[in-house]
mmCIF file of C-alpha atoms in Angstrom:
data_model
loop_
_atom_site.group_PDB
_atom_site.id
_atom_site.type_symbol
_atom_site.label_atom_id
_atom_site.label_comp_id
_atom_site.label_asym_id
_atom_site.label_seq_id
_atom_site.Cartn_x
_atom_site.Cartn_y
_atom_site.Cartn_z
ATOM 1 C CA MET A 208 -32.503 54.269 43.429
ATOM 2 C CA LYS A 209 -31.037 56.602 41.116
ATOM 3 C CA PRO A 210 -32.154 55.007 37.240
ATOM 4 C CA GLU A 211 -29.343 57.092 35.478
ATOM 5 C CA ARG A 212 -26.561 55.464 36.894
ATOM 6 C CA SER A 213 -28.636 52.112 37.924
ATOM 7 C CA THR A 214 -27.219 52.375 41.471
ATOM 8 C CA ILE A 215 -29.259 52.233 44.711
ATOM 9 C CA GLN A 216 -28.020 54.110 47.987
ATOM 10 C CA ILE A 217 -27.636 51.999 51.137
ATOM 11 C CA LYS A 218 -27.018 53.564 54.669
ATOM 12 C CA LEU A 219 -25.085 52.378 56.913
ATOM 13 C CA ALA A 220 -25.262 54.406 60.188
ATOM 14 C CA ASP A 221 -23.622 57.592 59.589
ATOM 15 C CA ASN A 222 -22.186 56.436 56.139
ATOM 16 C CA VAL A 223 -24.270 56.247 52.598
ATOM 17 C CA MET A 224 -22.848 54.002 49.937
ATOM 18 C CA GLN A 225 -23.560 53.755 46.114
ATOM 19 C CA ARG A 226 -24.047 50.211 45.235
ATOM 20 C CA PRO A 227 -24.732 49.200 41.278
ATOM 21 C CA LEU A 228 -28.212 47.911 41.017
ATOM 22 C CA PRO A 229 -28.018 43.625 39.981
ATOM 23 C CA ASN A 230 -29.018 42.952 36.939
ATOM 24 C CA GLU A 231 -31.257 40.188 38.372
ATOM 25 C CA ILE A 232 -33.421 43.507 40.171
ATOM 26 C CA VAL A 233 -33.024 45.160 36.570
ATOM 27 C CA ALA A 234 -34.325 41.909 34.820
ATOM 28 C CA LEU A 235 -36.791 41.613 36.983
ATOM 29 C CA ILE A 236 -37.973 45.185 36.532
ATOM 30 C CA VAL A 237 -38.261 45.210 32.584
ATOM 31 C CA HIS A 238 -40.068 41.998 32.513
ATOM 32 C CA HIS A 239 -42.568 42.681 35.389
ATOM 33 C CA VAL A 240 -43.536 45.978 34.488
ATOM 34 C CA ASP A 241 -47.170 46.425 34.091
ATOM 35 C CA TYR A 242 -48.517 48.024 30.850
ATOM 36 C CA PRO A 243 -52.194 50.299 32.037
ATOM 37 C CA GLU A 244 -52.275 51.874 28.370
ATOM 38 C CA CYS A 245 -52.161 48.581 26.567
ATOM 39 C CA GLU A 246 -55.316 47.632 24.399
ATOM 40 C CA PRO A 247 -56.514 44.566 25.654
ATOM 41 C CA ARG A 248 -54.770 41.815 23.597
ATOM 42 C CA LEU A 249 -57.029 39.625 21.249
ATOM 43 C CA ASN A 250 -54.388 37.463 20.810
ATOM 44 C CA ASP A 251 -50.838 36.661 22.231
ATOM 45 C CA ASP A 252 -49.185 38.904 20.206
ATOM 46 C CA ARG A 253 -47.090 41.695 22.097
ATOM 47 C CA GLN A 254 -48.683 45.813 21.244
ATOM 48 C CA MET A 255 -47.496 48.780 20.284
ATOM 49 C CA ALA A 256 -47.414 49.995 23.590
ATOM 50 C CA GLU A 257 -45.734 47.435 25.047
ATOM 51 C CA GLN A 258 -43.129 47.806 22.481
ATOM 52 C CA ARG A 259 -42.856 51.548 23.306
ATOM 53 C CA GLU A 260 -42.303 50.884 27.223
ATOM 54 C CA LEU A 261 -39.249 48.193 26.215
ATOM 55 C CA TYR A 262 -37.638 50.574 24.056
ATOM 56 C CA THR A 263 -38.023 53.385 27.165
ATOM 57 C CA PHE A 264 -36.099 50.935 28.735
ATOM 58 C CA THR A 265 -33.201 50.896 26.464
ATOM 59 C CA LEU A 266 -33.228 55.099 27.042
ATOM 60 C CA VAL A 267 -31.844 54.589 30.323
ATOM 61 C CA ASN A 268 -28.633 53.169 30.664
ATOM 62 C CA LYS A 269 -26.033 50.811 29.811
ATOM 63 C CA GLN A 270 -27.683 48.618 31.928
ATOM 64 C CA PHE A 271 -31.093 49.239 31.249
ATOM 65 C CA TYR A 272 -30.119 48.552 27.359
ATOM 66 C CA ALA A 273 -28.191 45.813 27.409
ATOM 67 C CA ILE A 274 -31.620 43.812 29.219
ATOM 68 C CA ALA A 275 -33.856 45.461 27.781
ATOM 69 C CA ASN A 276 -33.128 45.185 23.746
ATOM 70 C CA PRO A 277 -33.085 41.751 23.185
ATOM 71 C CA LEU A 278 -36.440 41.848 24.337
ATOM 72 C CA LEU A 279 -37.340 44.875 22.220
ATOM 73 C CA TRP A 280 -36.216 42.750 19.121
ATOM 74 C CA GLN A 281 -37.585 39.315 20.664
ATOM 75 C CA GLU A 282 -41.241 39.996 18.935
ATOM 76 C CA PRO A 283 -41.136 43.076 16.335
ATOM 77 C CA VAL A 284 -44.372 44.301 16.272
ATOM 78 C CA VAL A 285 -45.021 44.615 12.110
ATOM 79 C CA GLY A 286 -48.710 46.400 12.498
ATOM 80 C CA LEU A 287 -50.123 47.412 9.509
ATOM 81 C CA ASP A 288 -47.354 49.613 8.182
ATOM 82 C CA SER A 289 -46.519 48.500 4.819
ATOM 83 C CA THR A 290 -43.061 50.000 4.987
ATOM 84 C CA PHE A 291 -42.094 48.399 8.111
ATOM 85 C CA LEU A 292 -40.852 45.052 6.626
ATOM 86 C CA GLN A 293 -38.107 46.914 4.382
ATOM 87 C CA ARG A 294 -37.512 48.963 7.471
ATOM 88 C CA LEU A 295 -36.328 45.820 9.464
ATOM 89 C CA LEU A 296 -34.756 44.548 6.880
ATOM 90 C CA ASP A 297 -32.612 47.491 6.221
ATOM 91 C CA CYS A 298 -31.521 47.586 9.649
ATOM 92 C CA LEU A 299 -30.754 43.829 10.176
ATOM 93 C CA THR A 300 -28.697 43.919 6.836
ATOM 94 C CA ALA A 301 -26.811 46.849 8.266
ATOM 95 C CA THR A 302 -25.744 45.050 11.685
ATOM 96 C CA THR A 303 -25.362 41.610 10.500
ATOM 97 C CA ASN A 304 -21.245 42.241 11.003
ATOM 98 C CA GLN A 305 -21.514 43.908 14.320
ATOM 99 C CA GLN A 306 -24.137 42.612 16.388
ATOM 100 C CA PRO A 307 -26.755 40.306 14.215
ATOM 101 C CA LEU A 308 -30.135 41.658 16.331
ATOM 102 C CA GLY A 309 -31.834 39.498 14.242
ATOM 103 C CA HIS A 310 -30.956 36.470 16.183
ATOM 104 C CA HIS A 311 -33.095 37.918 19.060
ATOM 105 C CA ILE A 312 -35.719 37.460 17.392
ATOM 106 C CA LYS A 313 -38.149 34.875 18.578
ATOM 107 C CA LYS A 314 -41.621 35.624 17.591
ATOM 108 C CA LEU A 315 -43.301 37.274 14.128
ATOM 109 C CA HIS A 316 -46.838 37.395 12.979
ATOM 110 C CA LEU A 317 -46.803 38.686 9.344
ATOM 111 C CA HIS A 318 -49.577 39.412 6.799
ATOM 112 C CA ASN A 319 -49.335 39.419 3.108
ATOM 113 C CA THR A 320 -50.089 42.967 3.216
ATOM 114 C CA THR A 321 -47.574 43.609 4.798
ATOM 115 C CA CYS A 322 -45.108 41.051 3.548
ATOM 116 C CA THR A 323 -44.078 39.654 0.259
ATOM 117 C CA ASP A 324 -42.459 36.505 -0.396
ATOM 118 C CA HIS A 325 -39.580 38.239 -1.621
ATOM 119 C CA GLN A 326 -38.976 40.652 1.999
ATOM 120 C CA LEU A 327 -40.140 36.889 3.651
ATOM 121 C CA LEU A 328 -37.069 35.023 1.811
ATOM 122 C CA LEU A 329 -34.729 37.756 2.756
ATOM 123 C CA LEU A 330 -35.977 38.138 6.270
ATOM 124 C CA MET A 331 -35.682 34.394 7.723
ATOM 125 C CA THR A 332 -31.752 34.415 6.723
ATOM 126 C CA HIS A 333 -31.475 37.237 9.510
ATOM 127 C CA ILE A 334 -33.779 34.969 11.866
ATOM 128 C CA PRO A 335 -32.245 31.870 12.830
ATOM 129 C CA HIS A 336 -33.633 31.194 16.444
ATOM 130 C CA LEU A 337 -37.446 31.906 15.253
ATOM 131 C CA GLU A 338 -39.816 29.279 17.483
ATOM 132 C CA THR A 339 -43.360 31.200 16.517
ATOM 133 C CA LEU A 340 -44.506 32.074 13.118
ATOM 134 C CA LEU A 341 -48.174 32.952 12.255
ATOM 135 C CA ILE A 342 -48.291 34.343 8.385
ATOM 136 C CA GLU A 343 -52.241 35.274 7.445
ATOM 137 C CA ASN A 344 -53.163 35.891 3.740
ATOM 138 C CA LYS A 345 -55.800 37.883 3.246
ATOM 139 C CA ARG A 346 -58.276 39.163 0.416
ATOM 140 C CA TYR A 347 -60.421 41.770 -0.063
ATOM 141 C CA PRO A 348 -63.882 39.588 -1.216
ATOM 142 C CA ASP A 349 -66.004 42.440 0.531
ATOM 143 C CA ASN A 350 -64.882 44.988 -1.965
ATOM 144 C CA ASN A 351 -65.956 43.346 -5.095
ATOM 145 C CA ASP A 352 -69.258 43.218 -4.070
ATOM 146 C CA ALA A 353 -71.091 45.016 -6.928
ATOM 147 C CA SER A 354 -73.416 46.838 -4.564
ATOM 148 C CA SER A 355 -70.538 48.414 -2.705
ATOM 149 C CA VAL A 356 -69.975 52.440 -4.186
ATOM 150 C CA LEU A 357 -66.422 51.941 -2.994
ATOM 151 C CA THR A 358 -64.025 51.117 -5.831
ATOM 152 C CA PRO A 359 -62.483 47.600 -5.349
ATOM 153 C CA LEU A 360 -59.199 47.194 -3.899
ATOM 154 C CA PRO A 361 -56.949 44.481 -5.444
ATOM 155 C CA SER A 362 -56.282 41.830 -3.358
ATOM 156 C CA PRO A 363 -52.268 42.169 -2.278
ATOM 157 C CA PRO A 364 -50.229 39.426 -3.462
ATOM 158 C CA LEU A 365 -50.696 36.307 -1.299
ATOM 159 C CA ILE A 366 -47.451 34.710 0.999
ATOM 160 C CA SER A 367 -46.838 31.332 -1.227
ATOM 161 C CA ASN A 368 -44.544 27.941 -1.137
ATOM 162 C CA VAL A 369 -42.261 30.614 -3.268
ATOM 163 C CA SER A 370 -40.535 31.606 -0.070
ATOM 164 C CA LEU A 371 -42.427 28.992 2.724
ATOM 165 C CA GLN A 372 -40.026 26.161 1.403
ATOM 166 C CA PHE A 373 -37.097 27.391 2.132
ATOM 167 C CA LEU A 374 -38.326 28.878 5.783
ATOM 168 C CA PRO A 375 -37.704 25.435 7.464
ATOM 169 C CA ARG A 376 -34.009 25.415 6.916
ATOM 170 C CA CYS A 377 -33.283 28.976 7.996
ATOM 171 C CA CYS A 378 -35.713 28.566 10.957
ATOM 172 C CA SER A 379 -35.300 25.156 12.164
ATOM 173 C CA GLN A 380 -35.792 26.170 15.922
ATOM 174 C CA LEU A 381 -39.873 26.901 15.151
ATOM 175 C CA THR A 382 -41.785 25.472 17.831
ATOM 176 C CA VAL A 383 -45.319 27.154 16.484
ATOM 177 C CA LEU A 384 -46.134 27.024 13.151
ATOM 178 C CA GLU A 385 -49.414 28.700 11.943
ATOM 179 C CA ILE A 386 -49.943 29.861 8.540
ATOM 180 C CA HIS A 387 -53.681 31.087 6.508
ATOM 181 C CA SER A 388 -54.539 30.703 3.082
ATOM 182 C CA ILE A 389 -51.203 28.705 1.813
ATOM 183 C CA HIS A 390 -51.607 25.721 -0.097
ATOM 184 C CA LEU A 391 -48.820 23.346 1.045
ATOM 185 C CA LEU A 392 -47.181 21.712 -1.386
ATOM 186 C CA GLU A 393 -44.463 18.631 -1.394
ATOM 187 C CA PRO A 394 -41.321 20.560 -0.840
ATOM 188 C CA THR A 395 -42.734 22.907 1.700
ATOM 189 C CA ALA A 396 -44.288 19.855 3.634
ATOM 190 C CA ARG A 397 -41.074 17.740 3.015
ATOM 191 C CA ALA A 398 -38.741 20.808 4.414
ATOM 192 C CA ILE A 399 -40.906 21.357 7.634
ATOM 193 C CA GLY A 400 -40.811 17.542 8.403
ATOM 194 C CA GLN A 401 -37.156 17.285 7.797
ATOM 195 C CA HIS A 402 -35.655 20.576 9.377
ATOM 196 C CA CYS A 403 -38.222 21.210 12.168
ATOM 197 C CA HIS A 404 -37.342 18.412 14.701
ATOM 198 C CA HIS A 405 -38.716 21.050 17.738
ATOM 199 C CA LEU A 406 -42.367 21.812 15.980
ATOM 200 C CA ARG A 407 -44.743 21.228 19.055
ATOM 201 C CA GLN A 408 -47.981 23.063 17.217
ATOM 202 C CA LEU A 409 -49.028 23.179 13.962
ATOM 203 C CA THR A 410 -52.547 25.312 12.760
ATOM 204 C CA LEU A 411 -53.333 25.232 9.030
ATOM 205 C CA HIS A 412 -56.426 27.189 7.641
ATOM 206 C CA LEU A 413 -56.581 26.082 4.522
ATOM 207 C CA ASN A 414 -58.314 26.998 1.296
ATOM 208 C CA ALA A 415 -57.479 24.247 -0.685
ATOM 209 C CA VAL A 416 -57.264 20.579 -0.806
ATOM 210 C CA PRO A 417 -53.715 19.575 0.902
ATOM 211 C CA TRP A 418 -50.992 17.912 -0.039
ATOM 212 C CA GLN A 419 -52.105 13.972 0.271
ATOM 213 C CA PRO A 420 -48.719 12.386 1.988
ATOM 214 C CA LEU A 421 -48.980 15.912 4.034
ATOM 215 C CA PHE A 422 -49.051 14.110 7.867
ATOM 216 C CA SER A 423 -46.962 11.364 6.873
ATOM 217 C CA ALA A 424 -44.348 14.009 5.466
ATOM 218 C CA LEU A 425 -44.432 15.546 9.421
ATOM 219 C CA THR A 426 -43.477 12.622 11.071
ATOM 220 C CA HIS A 427 -40.361 13.663 12.775
ATOM 221 C CA CYS A 428 -42.255 16.186 14.293
ATOM 222 C CA PRO A 429 -43.080 16.001 17.702
ATOM 223 C CA LEU A 430 -46.303 17.830 17.672
ATOM 224 C CA ALA A 431 -48.425 18.143 20.499
ATOM 225 C CA LEU A 432 -51.237 20.267 19.001
ATOM 226 C CA LEU A 433 -52.601 19.984 15.479
ATOM 227 C CA SER A 434 -55.337 21.844 14.144
ATOM 228 C CA ILE A 435 -57.214 22.079 10.742
ATOM 229 C CA THR A 436 -59.498 24.244 9.650
ATOM 230 C CA SER A 437 -60.875 25.867 6.459
ATOM 231 C CA TYR A 438 -62.188 28.873 4.971
ATOM 232 C CA GLU A 439 -64.608 27.259 2.640
ATOM 233 C CA ARG A 440 -67.842 25.605 3.646
ATOM 234 C CA ALA A 441 -67.196 22.882 1.251
ATOM 235 C CA THR A 442 -65.125 20.396 3.057
ATOM 236 C CA VAL A 443 -62.198 17.873 1.843
ATOM 237 C CA THR A 444 -62.688 14.275 1.794
ATOM 238 C CA LEU A 445 -60.999 12.651 4.329
ATOM 239 C CA THR A 446 -59.208 9.663 2.979
ATOM 240 C CA GLU A 447 -57.779 6.435 4.761
ATOM 241 C CA THR A 448 -54.471 7.063 4.111
ATOM 242 C CA MET A 449 -54.144 10.598 5.683
ATOM 243 C CA ALA A 450 -56.541 9.492 8.602
ATOM 244 C CA MET A 451 -54.007 6.594 9.518
ATOM 245 C CA ASP A 452 -51.088 9.016 9.082
ATOM 246 C CA MET A 453 -53.135 11.835 11.457
ATOM 247 C CA LEU A 454 -53.311 8.754 14.290
ATOM 248 C CA THR A 455 -50.306 7.152 13.877
ATOM 249 C CA ASN A 456 -47.813 9.313 13.345
ATOM 250 C CA PHE A 457 -47.985 12.226 15.944
ATOM 251 C CA PRO A 458 -47.811 10.133 19.981
ATOM 252 C CA GLY A 459 -47.754 12.757 21.641
ATOM 253 C CA LEU A 460 -50.659 14.778 20.452
ATOM 254 C CA THR A 461 -52.743 16.507 23.316
ATOM 255 C CA SER A 462 -54.961 18.805 21.423
ATOM 256 C CA PHE A 463 -56.877 17.990 17.642
ATOM 257 C CA LYS A 464 -58.749 19.980 15.975
ATOM 258 C CA MET A 465 -60.295 19.785 12.560
ATOM 259 C CA ASN A 466 -63.140 20.742 10.650
ATOM 260 C CA SER A 467 -62.021 20.548 7.007
ATOM 261 C CA PHE A 468 -62.546 16.839 5.875
ATOM 262 C CA ASP A 469 -65.802 14.860 6.275
ATOM 263 C CA PRO A 470 -66.264 11.897 7.203
ATOM 264 C CA SER A 471 -64.301 13.135 10.183
ATOM 265 C CA GLY A 472 -65.289 9.976 12.244
ATOM 266 C CA LEU A 473 -63.458 8.455 10.197
ATOM 267 C CA LEU A 474 -60.934 8.677 12.904
ATOM 268 C CA MET A 475 -63.004 7.237 15.473
ATOM 269 C CA THR A 476 -63.154 4.333 13.231
ATOM 270 C CA LEU A 477 -59.562 3.373 12.251
ATOM 271 C CA ALA A 478 -58.894 4.141 15.802
ATOM 272 C CA HIS A 479 -61.290 1.211 17.339
ATOM 273 C CA THR A 480 -60.419 -0.942 14.244
ATOM 274 C CA THR A 481 -56.580 -0.857 14.731
ATOM 275 C CA LEU A 482 -56.705 -0.552 18.274
ATOM 276 C CA THR A 483 -55.817 -4.357 18.692
ATOM 277 C CA THR A 484 -52.918 -4.089 16.958
ATOM 278 C CA PHE A 485 -51.404 -1.112 17.502
ATOM 279 C CA PRO A 486 -51.316 0.646 20.918
ATOM 280 C CA SER A 487 -54.332 3.672 21.508
ATOM 281 C CA PRO A 488 -53.338 6.450 19.070
ATOM 282 C CA TRP A 489 -52.989 9.981 20.896
ATOM 283 C CA PRO A 490 -52.841 8.527 24.389
ATOM 284 C CA HIS A 491 -52.096 11.716 25.791
ATOM 285 C CA LEU A 492 -55.053 13.344 24.324
ATOM 286 C CA LYS A 493 -56.505 16.434 26.551
ATOM 287 C CA LYS A 494 -58.638 18.336 23.673
ATOM 288 C CA LEU A 495 -60.660 16.760 21.151
ATOM 289 C CA ASP A 496 -62.699 19.240 18.465
ATOM 290 C CA LEU A 497 -64.344 18.049 15.676
ATOM 291 C CA THR A 498 -66.810 20.261 14.538
ATOM 292 C CA ARG A 499 -67.956 18.398 11.142
ATOM 293 C CA TYR A 500 -68.323 15.370 13.467
ATOM 294 C CA VAL A 501 -69.883 12.850 11.060
ATOM 295 C CA THR A 502 -70.351 9.229 12.424
ATOM 296 C CA LEU A 503 -69.321 6.033 11.028
ATOM 297 C CA GLY A 504 -71.163 2.755 12.305
ATOM 298 C CA GLU A 505 -74.519 1.951 14.499
ATOM 299 C CA ASN A 506 -74.389 2.944 18.292
ATOM 300 C CA ASN A 507 -71.383 5.043 18.287
ATOM 301 C CA LEU A 508 -69.257 2.547 19.329
ATOM 302 C CA ALA A 509 -66.061 3.496 17.800
ATOM 303 C CA LEU A 510 -66.465 7.104 19.456
ATOM 304 C CA ILE A 511 -67.457 5.156 22.757
ATOM 305 C CA ARG A 512 -64.300 3.517 22.480
ATOM 306 C CA PHE A 513 -62.145 5.553 21.409
ATOM 307 C CA ILE A 514 -63.659 8.085 25.118
ATOM 308 C CA LYS A 515 -62.477 4.915 26.879
ATOM 309 C CA THR A 516 -59.464 4.784 25.985
ATOM 310 C CA HIS A 517 -58.266 8.218 25.988
ATOM 311 C CA PRO A 518 -58.962 9.171 29.977
ATOM 312 C CA HIS A 519 -57.070 12.486 30.099
ATOM 313 C CA LEU A 520 -59.539 14.329 27.756
ATOM 314 C CA GLU A 521 -60.427 17.672 29.170
ATOM 315 C CA TYR A 522 -62.394 19.106 26.684
ATOM 316 C CA ILE A 523 -64.510 17.573 23.761
ATOM 317 C CA ARG A 524 -66.449 19.453 21.029
ATOM 318 C CA LEU A 525 -68.276 17.899 18.199
ATOM 319 C CA GLY A 526 -70.454 19.749 15.973
ATOM 320 C CA HIS A 527 -73.031 18.561 13.325
ATOM 321 C CA ALA A 528 -73.198 14.825 14.542
ATOM 322 C CA VAL A 529 -75.160 11.971 15.571
ATOM 323 C CA LEU A 530 -74.626 10.661 18.762
ATOM 324 C CA THR A 531 -76.656 8.183 21.331
ATOM 325 C CA ASP A 532 -77.266 9.207 25.512
ATOM 326 C CA ARG A 533 -74.228 5.914 25.560
ATOM 327 C CA SER A 534 -71.792 8.473 24.391
ATOM 328 C CA LEU A 535 -72.776 10.302 26.978
ATOM 329 C CA ASP A 536 -72.673 7.772 29.831
ATOM 330 C CA ALA A 537 -68.926 7.153 28.371
ATOM 331 C CA MET A 538 -67.713 10.077 28.926
ATOM 332 C CA ALA A 539 -69.547 10.439 32.214
ATOM 333 C CA MET A 540 -67.961 7.162 33.454
ATOM 334 C CA SER A 541 -64.375 7.429 31.535
ATOM 335 C CA LEU A 542 -63.290 10.986 31.591
ATOM 336 C CA PRO A 543 -62.745 12.087 35.445
ATOM 337 C CA ASP A 544 -61.022 15.254 34.100
ATOM 338 C CA LEU A 545 -63.476 16.434 31.331
ATOM 339 C CA HIS A 546 -64.215 20.258 32.371
ATOM 340 C CA GLU A 547 -65.692 21.344 29.322
ATOM 341 C CA LEU A 548 -68.136 19.909 27.055
ATOM 342 C CA HIS A 549 -69.573 22.072 24.317
ATOM 343 C CA LEU A 550 -72.338 20.234 21.727
ATOM 344 C CA LEU A 551 -73.270 21.938 18.162
ATOM 345 C CA ARG A 552 -76.298 20.905 16.030
ATOM 346 C CA VAL A 553 -75.739 17.332 17.809
ATOM 347 C CA LYS A 554 -78.863 14.443 17.195
ATOM 348 C CA GLY A 555 -79.792 11.843 18.972
ATOM 349 C CA ILE A 556 -78.967 12.774 22.296
ATOM 350 C CA SER A 557 -82.198 13.177 25.242
ATOM 351 C CA ALA A 558 -82.465 16.153 27.965
ATOM 352 C CA ASP A 559 -82.013 13.428 30.198
ATOM 353 C CA GLY A 560 -78.940 11.937 28.525
ATOM 354 C CA VAL A 561 -77.523 15.420 29.691
ATOM 355 C CA ARG A 562 -78.078 15.392 32.716
ATOM 356 C CA GLN A 563 -77.166 12.271 33.624
ATOM 357 C CA LEU A 564 -73.648 13.472 32.149
ATOM 358 C CA ILE A 565 -73.805 16.565 34.333
ATOM 359 C CA ARG A 566 -74.871 14.876 37.521
ATOM 360 C CA HIS A 567 -71.783 12.171 37.309
ATOM 361 C CA CYS A 568 -69.122 14.219 35.442
ATOM 362 C CA LEU A 569 -68.284 16.285 38.569
ATOM 363 C CA GLY A 570 -65.484 18.513 37.320
ATOM 364 C CA LEU A 571 -67.447 19.654 34.421
ATOM 365 C CA LYS A 572 -67.634 23.437 34.547
ATOM 366 C CA VAL A 573 -68.958 24.457 31.240
ATOM 367 C CA VAL A 574 -71.578 22.977 29.140
ATOM 368 C CA CYS A 575 -72.580 24.630 25.479
ATOM 369 C CA LEU A 576 -75.480 23.045 24.019
ATOM 370 C CA ALA A 577 -76.462 24.755 20.328
ATOM 371 C CA LYS A 578 -79.540 23.328 18.486
ATOM 372 C CA CYS A 579 -78.948 19.882 19.864
ATOM 373 C CA ASP A 580 -82.279 17.898 18.741
ATOM 374 C CA SER A 581 -84.552 20.310 20.171
ATOM 375 C CA ILE A 582 -83.132 20.792 23.598
ATOM 376 C CA VAL A 583 -83.663 23.997 25.607
ATOM 377 C CA LEU A 584 -82.657 25.254 28.691
ATOM 378 C CA GLY A 585 -85.878 24.943 30.452
ATOM 379 C CA ASP A 586 -85.621 20.638 29.457
ATOM 380 C CA LEU A 587 -82.539 20.862 31.920
ATOM 381 C CA LEU A 588 -83.300 23.439 34.281
ATOM 382 C CA PRO A 589 -86.550 24.265 36.270
ATOM 383 C CA GLY A 590 -87.997 27.537 35.206
ATOM 384 C CA GLY A 591 -85.596 27.726 32.543
ATOM 385 C CA SER A 592 -86.302 29.598 29.359
ATOM 386 C CA SER A 593 -86.853 28.027 25.643
ATOM 387 C CA ALA A 594 -83.320 28.852 24.739
ATOM 388 C CA PHE A 595 -81.686 26.050 22.239
ATOM 389 C CA PHE A 596 -78.714 28.084 22.352
ATOM 390 C CA PHE A 597 -77.028 28.389 25.994
ATOM 391 C CA THR A 598 -74.202 27.531 27.937
ATOM 392 C CA LEU A 599 -74.085 26.547 31.581
ATOM 393 C CA LYS A 600 -71.459 27.050 33.742
ATOM 394 C CA GLU A 601 -70.627 26.355 37.382
ATOM 395 C CA THR A 602 -73.333 27.628 39.357
ATOM 396 C CA THR A 603 -75.873 26.626 36.975
ATOM 397 C CA LEU A 604 -74.513 22.767 36.682
ATOM 398 C CA ALA A 605 -74.579 22.647 40.626
ATOM 399 C CA MET A 606 -77.979 23.586 40.779
ATOM 400 C CA ILE A 607 -78.785 20.739 38.254
ATOM 401 C CA ARG A 608 -76.720 18.369 40.694
#
């Protein structure tokens, strides 16, 4: 192969023929190139080394350029360069009338340290096909420690509703949205619900009480994943209205995580009391994560009913809860696909109950217990240590069985 001309030599008898390299092969080369020098990924974001590799492909020839350039622009790597956003905006503005490069952009990870509300307002007009957006707002509280010898750094301005409320109209193809420390106000929430009809994953890291009808406003978003967490230790009171909005507005939900509202057990109670008049909430749920699970009622009847009506659950994580061995029995009997269970500071369960769960739930591959009613590893495994925080994987689970 001769890369400079994207041709291959085909030798037939004594004749050597030049043939253009098919676009399909070029695409495979670009898509499946190995990145041995890339740093390990901490998330799904593209790394700078990958970006450099793609840029190198665009320099090979016109054929490689035509295939690699859209991929290069698909996920710009903003990094920590405070000048990158302005240079990106200048480039997008300069090419708008010729080749709208912004139309290739599908994914962005923005920080308030490198992007302002004003820049985001300008940027969103160039990226109508954006599908994944992650916005992180960072402060520097550690630098304000009185014991620090360093000069305190002023926190950068936060990306806010000033720009975010206009994003859904400009980027209606969003499928994944993750935002940190933005207090969603009514105009932003309504805009997301009105325009983002392809939104499948919504992750909110809250630092303030959200607008109460938030989940009602998102009823037209076909969410499969909903994650609501908080940076603050103080939790938000979960009202019955908000809980009902969560349960009834997202029938396609497969993954649910919440640690910022109490009592989260209200979800189970309402699901239990409404099952007689409505279809089971979240019938396709596979992942349930309630880090601050507070039970309501006696004997975990609501939770047991929820488990029995959600047979597709594969992953459960409950924290700061009062359960019973009956809850574990329900998991063993009703969840044939359960393969991962995490219990954090759970009271009311016994080592025997955990052992029976492991023996009857043969699909379990991971069981993690942390400070659960004084249960230690030695209670489950002969010769085990007195560790109260431990993870059991397949080999150890097989020994217990």
